[in-house]
Coordinates of N, CA and C in Angstrom, one line a residue:
M1 N -71.3 -54.2 118.5 CA -70.0 -53.4 119.5 C -69.7 -52.5 119.5
P2 N -69.1 -52.0 120.7 CA -68.6 -50.1 120.3 C -67.5 -50.8 119.8
G3 N -67.3 -49.6 118.7 CA -66.3 -48.9 117.9 C -65.9 -50.2 116.7
A4 N -66.9 -51.0 116.5 CA -66.8 -51.8 115.2 C -68.2 -51.1 114.3
N5 N -67.4 -51.3 113.0 CA -68.6 -49.9 111.7 C -69.3 -51.0 111.8
K6 N -70.7 -50.5 111.8 CA -72.2 -50.8 111.4 C -72.1 -51.6 110.4
S7 N -71.6 -51.0 109.6 CA -71.9 -51.7 108.4 C -71.9 -53.4 108.2
T8 N -72.4 -54.1 107.8 CA -72.0 -55.3 107.5 C -71.2 -56.0 106.3
K9 N -70.5 -54.8 105.4 CA -69.7 -55.4 104.9 C -68.5 -56.2 105.0
T10 N -68.0 -57.0 103.9 CA -66.7 -57.5 104.2 C -65.4 -56.7 104.7
M11 N -64.5 -57.4 104.7 CA -63.1 -56.0 105.4 C -62.5 -56.6 104.1
C12 N -62.1 -55.3 104.0 CA -60.9 -55.3 102.6 C -60.0 -56.1 102.7
G13 N -59.3 -56.2 101.4 CA -58.6 -57.4 100.9 C -57.2 -56.7 101.5
I14 N -56.7 -55.7 101.6 CA -55.1 -55.2 102.2 C -55.5 -55.9 104.0
D15 N -56.7 -55.1 104.6 CA -56.5 -55.4 105.6 C -57.0 -57.0 106.2
K16 N -57.6 -58.1 105.4 CA -57.1 -59.1 105.0 C -55.6 -59.8 105.3
F17 N -54.8 -58.9 104.4 CA -53.5 -59.0 104.4 C -52.8 -58.7 105.3
Y18 N -53.0 -57.8 106.2 CA -52.7 -56.9 107.7 C -52.2 -58.7 108.3
V19 N -53.8 -59.0 108.2 CA -54.7 -59.7 109.5 C -53.2 -61.2 109.2
A20 N -53.4 -61.8 108.4 CA -52.0 -62.4 108.1 C -51.0 -62.2 108.3
Y21 N -50.5 -61.1 108.0 CA -48.3 -60.6 108.1 C -48.8 -60.5 110.0
F22 N -49.9 -60.8 110.2 CA -49.5 -60.4 112.0 C -50.0 -61.7 112.4
L23 N -51.0 -62.4 111.8 CA -50.6 -64.2 112.6 C -49.8 -64.6 112.2
M24 N -49.0 -64.9 111.3 CA -47.9 -65.4 110.3 C -46.4 -64.4 111.2
H25 N -46.1 -63.3 112.2 CA -45.8 -62.9 112.7 C -45.3 -63.5 114.3
I26 N -46.6 -63.7 114.8 CA -46.7 -64.7 116.2 C -45.1 -65.0 115.9
P27 N -45.3 -66.8 115.7 CA -44.9 -67.7 115.3 C -42.9 -67.5 115.4
I28 N -42.8 -66.2 114.1 CA -41.9 -65.6 114.2 C -41.1 -65.3 115.2
T29 N -41.7 -63.9 116.0 CA -41.8 -63.6 117.1 C -41.1 -64.3 118.2
L30 N -42.5 -65.6 117.9 CA -42.1 -66.3 119.5 C -40.8 -66.8 119.2
I31 N -40.5 -67.4 118.2 CA -39.3 -68.3 117.4 C -38.4 -67.7 117.7
I32 N -37.5 -66.7 116.9 CA -36.3 -66.3 116.5 C -36.2 -64.7 117.0
D33 N -36.8 -64.0 116.9 CA -37.0 -62.9 117.6 C -36.6 -62.9 118.5
S34 N -37.4 -63.5 119.9 CA -37.5 -63.7 121.1 C -35.9 -64.0 121.8
C35 N -35.5 -64.3 120.9 CA -33.7 -65.1 121.3 C -33.1 -63.6 121.0
I36 N -33.4 -62.3 120.9 CA -32.6 -61.5 120.7 C -32.4 -60.9 122.3
I37 N -33.6 -61.9 123.2 CA -33.6 -61.0 124.3 C -33.4 -62.1 126.0
I38 N -33.8 -63.8 124.9 CA -33.9 -64.9 126.0 C -32.3 -65.5 126.0
P39 N -31.4 -65.8 127.2 CA -30.6 -66.4 127.1 C -30.0 -67.8 126.6
E40 N -29.1 -67.7 126.0 CA -29.6 -69.0 125.6 C -29.0 -70.0 126.6
E41 N -28.8 -70.3 127.0 CA -29.3 -70.8 128.5 C -31.0 -71.5 128.9
Q42 N -31.7 -70.5 127.7 CA -33.2 -70.6 128.6 C -33.9 -70.7 127.7
R43 N -33.8 -70.8 126.2 CA -33.5 -71.0 125.4 C -34.2 -72.7 125.1
F44 N -35.8 -72.6 124.3 CA -36.2 -74.3 123.7 C -35.4 -74.8 122.9
Q45 N -34.9 -76.4 122.6 CA -34.4 -76.5 121.8 C -34.6 -76.4 120.4
F46 N -35.8 -76.3 120.0 CA -36.4 -76.3 118.8 C -36.2 -74.7 118.2
Q47 N -35.7 -73.7 119.0 CA -35.7 -72.6 119.4 C -34.1 -72.2 118.6
K48 N -33.3 -72.6 119.8 CA -32.3 -73.2 119.2 C -31.6 -73.3 118.1
Q49 N -31.9 -74.7 117.5 CA -32.0 -75.2 116.2 C -32.6 -74.1 115.2
F50 N -33.6 -74.2 115.1 CA -34.3 -72.2 114.0 C -33.7 -71.3 113.9
L51 N -32.8 -71.3 115.2 CA -31.8 -70.2 115.3 C -30.8 -70.7 114.3
E52 N -30.3 -71.3 115.2 CA -29.0 -72.2 114.6 C -28.6 -72.4 112.5
F53 N -29.9 -72.6 112.5 CA -30.4 -72.8 110.7 C -30.9 -71.2 110.3
H54 N -31.2 -71.0 111.0 CA -31.5 -69.4 110.2 C -30.1 -68.8 109.8
I55 N -28.9 -68.6 110.7 CA -27.9 -68.0 111.4 C -26.6 -68.7 110.0
S56 N -26.7 -70.4 110.1 CA -26.2 -70.5 109.1 C -26.6 -70.6 107.9
S57 N -27.8 -70.2 107.1 CA -29.0 -69.8 105.4 C -28.8 -68.9 105.5
N58 N -28.6 -67.9 106.4 CA -29.1 -66.5 105.5 C -27.4 -65.4 106.3
K59 N -26.3 -66.3 107.1 CA -25.5 -65.5 107.7 C -25.8 -64.0 108.1
D60 N -26.8 -64.6 109.0 CA -27.5 -63.3 109.8 C -26.6 -62.7 111.2
F61 N -25.6 -61.9 111.4 CA -25.1 -61.7 112.0 C -25.6 -61.2 112.9
L62 N -26.6 -60.5 113.0 CA -27.6 -59.3 113.6 C -27.8 -60.1 114.6
L63 N -28.0 -61.2 114.7 CA -28.7 -62.0 115.6 C -27.3 -63.0 116.2
V64 N -26.1 -63.1 115.8 CA -24.4 -63.9 116.4 C -24.1 -62.3 117.2
S65 N -24.1 -61.0 116.6 CA -23.5 -59.9 117.7 C -24.2 -59.6 118.3
L66 N -25.5 -59.7 118.5 CA -26.5 -58.5 119.3 C -26.1 -57.4 120.2
P67 N -26.0 -56.4 119.0 CA -25.6 -54.9 119.9 C -27.2 -54.4 120.4
L68 N -26.6 -53.5 121.8 CA -27.6 -53.1 122.5 C -28.7 -52.2 121.1
W69 N -28.7 -51.8 120.3 CA -29.8 -51.5 119.8 C -30.8 -52.0 119.7
L70 N -30.1 -53.6 118.7 CA -30.8 -55.1 118.4 C -32.2 -55.0 119.0
K71 N -31.0 -55.3 120.8 CA -31.7 -55.9 121.6 C -33.1 -55.1 122.4
V72 N -32.7 -53.6 122.3 CA -33.8 -52.4 122.9 C -35.1 -52.7 122.4
F73 N -34.9 -53.1 120.3 CA -35.8 -53.1 119.3 C -36.2 -54.5 120.2
G74 N -35.6 -55.1 120.2 CA -36.3 -56.7 120.8 C -36.8 -57.3 121.7
L75 N -36.8 -56.1 122.6 CA -37.7 -56.3 124.2 C -39.2 -55.4 123.7
F76 N -39.2 -54.3 122.9 CA -40.5 -53.6 122.4 C -40.7 -54.3 121.2
E77 N -40.4 -55.3 120.8 CA -40.9 -56.1 119.4 C -41.4 -57.5 120.7
L78 N -41.1 -57.9 121.3 CA -42.2 -59.0 122.2 C -43.1 -58.2 122.8
F79 N -42.9 -57.4 123.6 CA -43.5 -57.0 124.7 C -44.6 -55.9 124.0
V80 N -44.4 -55.4 123.1 CA -45.7 -54.3 122.9 C -45.4 -54.6 121.2
Q81 N -44.8 -55.3 120.4 CA -45.3 -55.4 119.1 C -46.3 -57.0 119.1
L82 N -45.8 -57.9 120.1 CA -46.4 -59.1 119.9 C -48.2 -59.4 120.1
P83 N -48.2 -59.2 121.5 CA -49.5 -58.5 122.2 C -50.5 -57.9 121.1
F84 N -49.7 -56.7 120.0 CA -50.3 -55.8 119.4 C -50.8 -56.8 118.0
F85 N -50.1 -58.0 117.6 CA -50.5 -58.8 116.6 C -51.8 -59.6 116.5
A86 N -51.8 -59.4 118.2 CA -52.9 -60.7 118.3 C -53.8 -59.5 118.5
I87 N -53.8 -58.4 119.3 CA -55.0 -57.6 119.3 C -55.2 -56.6 118.0
G88 N -54.1 -56.3 117.3 CA -54.2 -56.4 116.4 C -55.0 -56.4 114.6
A89 N -54.9 -57.7 115.1 CA -55.5 -58.5 114.2 C -56.9 -58.7 114.2
Y90 N -57.2 -58.7 115.9 CA -58.5 -59.0 116.5 C -59.6 -58.1 115.6
M91 N -59.1 -56.5 115.7 CA -59.4 -55.5 115.8 C -60.3 -54.9 113.9
L92 N -58.8 -55.5 113.0 CA -59.1 -55.5 112.3 C -59.8 -56.8 111.7
V93 N -60.0 -58.0 111.8 CA -61.5 -58.4 111.8 C -62.7 -58.2 112.5
K94 N -62.8 -57.0 113.3 CA -63.8 -56.6 113.5 C -64.5 -55.6 112.6
Q95 N -63.2 -54.6 112.3 CA -63.0 -53.2 111.6 C -63.8 -52.4 112.5
M96 N -62.6 -52.0 113.0 CA -62.7 -51.3 114.8 C -62.2 -49.9 114.4
K97 N -63.0 -49.3 113.8 CA -61.9 -48.1 113.8 C -61.0 -47.3 114.2
Q98 N -61.5 -48.3 115.8 CA -60.0 -48.0 117.1 C -58.7 -48.4 116.6
V99 N -58.2 -49.5 115.6 CA -57.3 -49.7 115.3 C -56.5 -48.5 114.6
Y100 N -57.1 -47.8 113.5 CA -56.0 -47.2 112.9 C -54.9 -46.2 113.4
P101 N -54.8 -46.0 114.8 CA -54.0 -45.1 115.1 C -52.6 -45.5 115.8
Y102 N -53.1 -47.1 116.4 CA -52.1 -48.4 116.7 C -51.5 -49.2 115.1
M103 N -52.0 -48.7 114.2 CA -51.6 -49.5 112.9 C -50.4 -48.7 112.5
L104 N -50.8 -47.3 112.5 CA -49.8 -45.9 112.1 C -48.9 -46.1 113.2
I105 N -48.3 -46.4 114.9 CA -48.0 -46.5 115.2 C -46.9 -47.7 114.4
Y106 N -47.2 -49.0 114.8 CA -47.0 -50.0 113.9 C -46.1 -49.5 112.8
G107 N -47.0 -49.3 112.3 CA -46.0 -49.4 111.0 C -45.0 -48.0 110.6
F108 N -45.3 -47.3 111.5 CA -43.8 -46.2 111.9 C -42.7 -47.0 111.9
N109 N -43.0 -47.9 114.2 CA -42.2 -48.2 114.2 C -41.4 -49.6 113.6
A110 N -42.3 -50.5 113.1 CA -41.4 -51.6 112.4 C -40.9 -51.1 110.9
S111 N -40.6 -50.3 110.5 CA -40.5 -49.9 109.5 C -39.1 -49.3 109.6
F112 N -39.2 -48.2 110.4 CA -37.8 -47.5 111.5 C -36.9 -49.0 112.0
T113 N -37.2 -49.6 113.0 CA -36.9 -50.4 113.2 C -35.7 -51.9 112.0
T114 N -36.0 -51.7 110.9 CA -36.4 -52.4 110.0 C -35.8 -51.8 109.6
L115 N -35.7 -50.7 109.3 CA -34.5 -50.0 108.4 C -32.8 -50.0 108.8
V116 N -33.3 -49.6 110.5 CA -32.0 -49.7 111.1 C -31.0 -50.9 111.2
C117 N -31.9 -51.8 111.3 CA -31.9 -53.4 110.7 C -30.5 -53.4 109.0
L118 N -31.4 -52.9 108.3 CA -30.6 -53.0 106.9 C -29.2 -52.2 106.9
V119 N -30.0 -51.0 107.3 CA -28.4 -49.9 107.2 C -27.4 -50.3 108.0
H120 N -27.6 -51.2 108.8 CA -26.8 -52.7 109.2 C -25.8 -53.8 108.2
I121 N -27.0 -54.3 108.2 CA -26.3 -54.7 106.6 C -25.3 -54.5 106.5
F122 N -26.4 -53.4 104.8 CA -25.6 -52.7 103.7 C -24.1 -52.0 104.5
C123 N -23.7 -51.7 105.5 CA -22.7 -51.1 106.0 C -21.7 -51.9 106.5
D124 N -21.8 -52.9 107.5 CA -21.0 -53.5 107.9 C -20.6 -54.8 107.5
Y125 N -21.4 -55.7 106.4 CA -21.7 -56.7 105.9 C -20.3 -57.5 105.4
E126 N -19.2 -56.9 105.5 CA -18.0 -57.2 104.8 C -17.2 -57.3 106.0
R127 N -17.1 -56.6 107.6 CA -16.8 -56.6 108.7 C -17.1 -58.0 109.4
F128 N -18.5 -58.0 109.2 CA -18.9 -60.1 109.0 C -18.8 -60.8 108.0
G129 N -17.3 -60.8 107.6 CA -17.4 -61.9 106.4 C -18.2 -62.2 105.3
L130 N -19.3 -61.2 104.9 CA -19.8 -61.9 103.9 C -20.0 -61.0 102.8
T131 N -20.6 -61.5 101.6 CA -20.1 -61.5 100.4 C -20.8 -60.4 100.6
T132 N -21.1 -59.7 98.9 CA -22.0 -58.3 98.8 C -23.3 -59.5 98.6
G133 N -23.3 -60.3 97.6 CA -23.9 -61.4 96.8 C -25.1 -61.6 98.3
E134 N -24.3 -62.3 99.5 CA -24.6 -62.5 100.9 C -25.6 -61.6 101.7
S135 N -25.2 -60.4 101.6 CA -26.2 -59.9 102.5 C -27.1 -58.3 101.8
Y136 N -26.4 -59.2 100.3 CA -28.5 -58.8 99.5 C -29.5 -60.1 100.0
K137 N -28.5 -61.3 99.7 CA -29.7 -62.4 100.4 C -30.8 -61.8 101.9
L138 N -28.9 -61.7 102.6 CA -30.3 -61.4 103.7 C -30.7 -60.2 104.0
A139 N -30.5 -59.5 103.2 CA -31.3 -58.4 103.4 C -33.0 -58.4 103.1
A140 N -32.5 -59.2 101.5 CA -34.2 -59.7 101.2 C -35.0 -60.1 102.0
L141 N -34.3 -60.9 103.3 CA -35.2 -61.9 104.2 C -35.0 -60.2 105.1
Y142 N -35.0 -59.3 105.4 CA -35.5 -58.3 106.0 C -36.4 -57.2 105.4
I143 N -36.3 -57.3 104.0 CA -37.0 -56.7 103.9 C -39.0 -56.0 103.3
P144 N -39.2 -57.2 103.6 CA -40.9 -57.4 104.0 C -40.8 -56.9 104.9
Y145 N -40.7 -57.2 105.9 CA -40.8 -55.8 107.6 C -40.3 -54.2 107.3
L146 N -40.2 -54.4 106.1 CA -39.3 -52.6 105.8 C -40.7 -52.4 104.8
V147 N -40.8 -53.2 103.7 CA -42.0 -52.8 102.6 C -43.9 -53.1 104.0
I148 N -43.5 -53.6 104.2 CA -45.1 -54.1 104.5 C -45.2 -53.5 105.8
P149 N -45.0 -52.5 106.7 CA -45.0 -52.1 107.5 C -45.1 -50.6 107.4
L150 N -44.0 -50.1 106.2 CA -44.7 -48.7 105.3 C -45.9 -48.4 104.0
V151 N -45.9 -49.6 103.9 CA -47.4 -49.6 103.3 C -48.3 -49.2 104.7
M152 N -48.3 -49.9 105.7 CA -49.2 -49.9 106.8 C -49.1 -48.8 107.4
L153 N -48.2 -47.2 106.9 CA -47.5 -46.4 107.1 C -48.6 -45.4 106.6
V154 N -47.9 -45.8 105.8 CA -49.6 -45.3 104.3 C -50.9 -44.9 104.6
D155 N -50.9 -45.9 104.4 CA -52.5 -46.9 104.3 C -53.8 -46.0 105.0
Y156 N -52.9 -46.4 106.4 CA -53.7 -45.6 107.5 C -53.1 -44.1 108.1
S157 N -52.3 -43.5 107.3 CA -51.9 -42.3 107.7 C -53.5 -41.5 106.4
I158 N -53.2 -42.3 105.5 CA -54.2 -41.8 104.4 C -55.8 -41.6 105.3
R159 N -55.9 -43.1 105.4 CA -57.3 -43.6 106.2 C -58.2 -42.4 107.4
I160 N -56.8 -42.3 108.6 CA -56.6 -41.3 108.9 C -57.6 -40.0 108.8
N161 N -56.6 -39.4 108.0 CA -57.0 -38.2 106.9 C -58.3 -38.3 106.6
K162 N -58.5 -39.3 105.9 CA -59.8 -38.9 105.4 C -61.1 -39.0 106.3
S163 N -60.9 -40.0 108.0 CA -62.2 -40.3 109.0 C -61.8 -38.6 109.3
I164 N -60.9 -37.8 109.8 CA -60.5 -36.9 110.3 C -61.6 -35.8 109.1
K165 N -61.5 -35.6 107.9 CA -61.7 -34.5 106.8 C -63.0 -34.8 106.7
A166 N -63.9 -35.7 107.2 CA -65.5 -36.7 107.5 C -65.8 -35.8 108.4
H167 N -65.3 -35.4 109.5 CA -65.5 -35.7 110.4 C -65.8 -33.7 110.8
I168 N -65.3 -33.0 109.8 CA -64.9 -31.2 110.0 C -65.1 -30.7 108.6
P169 N -66.9 -29.9 109.5 CA -67.7 -29.4 108.9 C -66.9 -28.2 108.0
P170 N -67.4 -28.5 106.6 CA -66.8 -28.0 105.8 C -66.4 -25.6 105.5
T171 N -65.6 -24.8 105.8 CA -65.4 -24.1 106.2 C -64.7 -23.4 104.7
K172 N -64.4 -22.0 104.1 CA -64.4 -21.4 103.3 C -62.8 -21.9 102.8
K173 N -61.8 -21.9 104.2 CA -60.8 -22.3 104.7 C -60.2 -24.0 104.3
N174 N -61.3 -24.8 104.8 CA -60.5 -26.3 104.5 C -61.4 -26.9 103.3
I175 N -62.2 -26.3 102.6 CA -62.6 -26.7 101.0 C -61.0 -26.9 100.6

């Protein structure tokens, strides 16, 4: 298949983790995150129940107040990231190097948007009636969605640079 690695080696451990992360993220996006842009009256009952449970358990004021910037992030997640979760997982399983730039872009976008959410949590938690401890609990739910994409960003930056270096003929300047 074009673009697949020609070797028969197995997928590396970190890529297996990324595949699992993407596949786990699909139901989270469909059930919870899609509620950012789907009007309440058009949500499935189970979505409403999951969302209510999440908000009441974690005091996630972001999903109650729904600032405009979060709605924009939600649109991007639903229409760009969600398809990429399936496509990216497939490309990783097939070890297609064409996924590298998309992993880099996803890593940047997801870590940046999550960082914005975390800043909002830490700056505004008191305004929404949360204690410091409750803000830490809420942030703990968001932190994996900062750290994992940030690891992807660094990982695929390194892979892309190695790939570029492998295709540049050595000269006195780049040795």
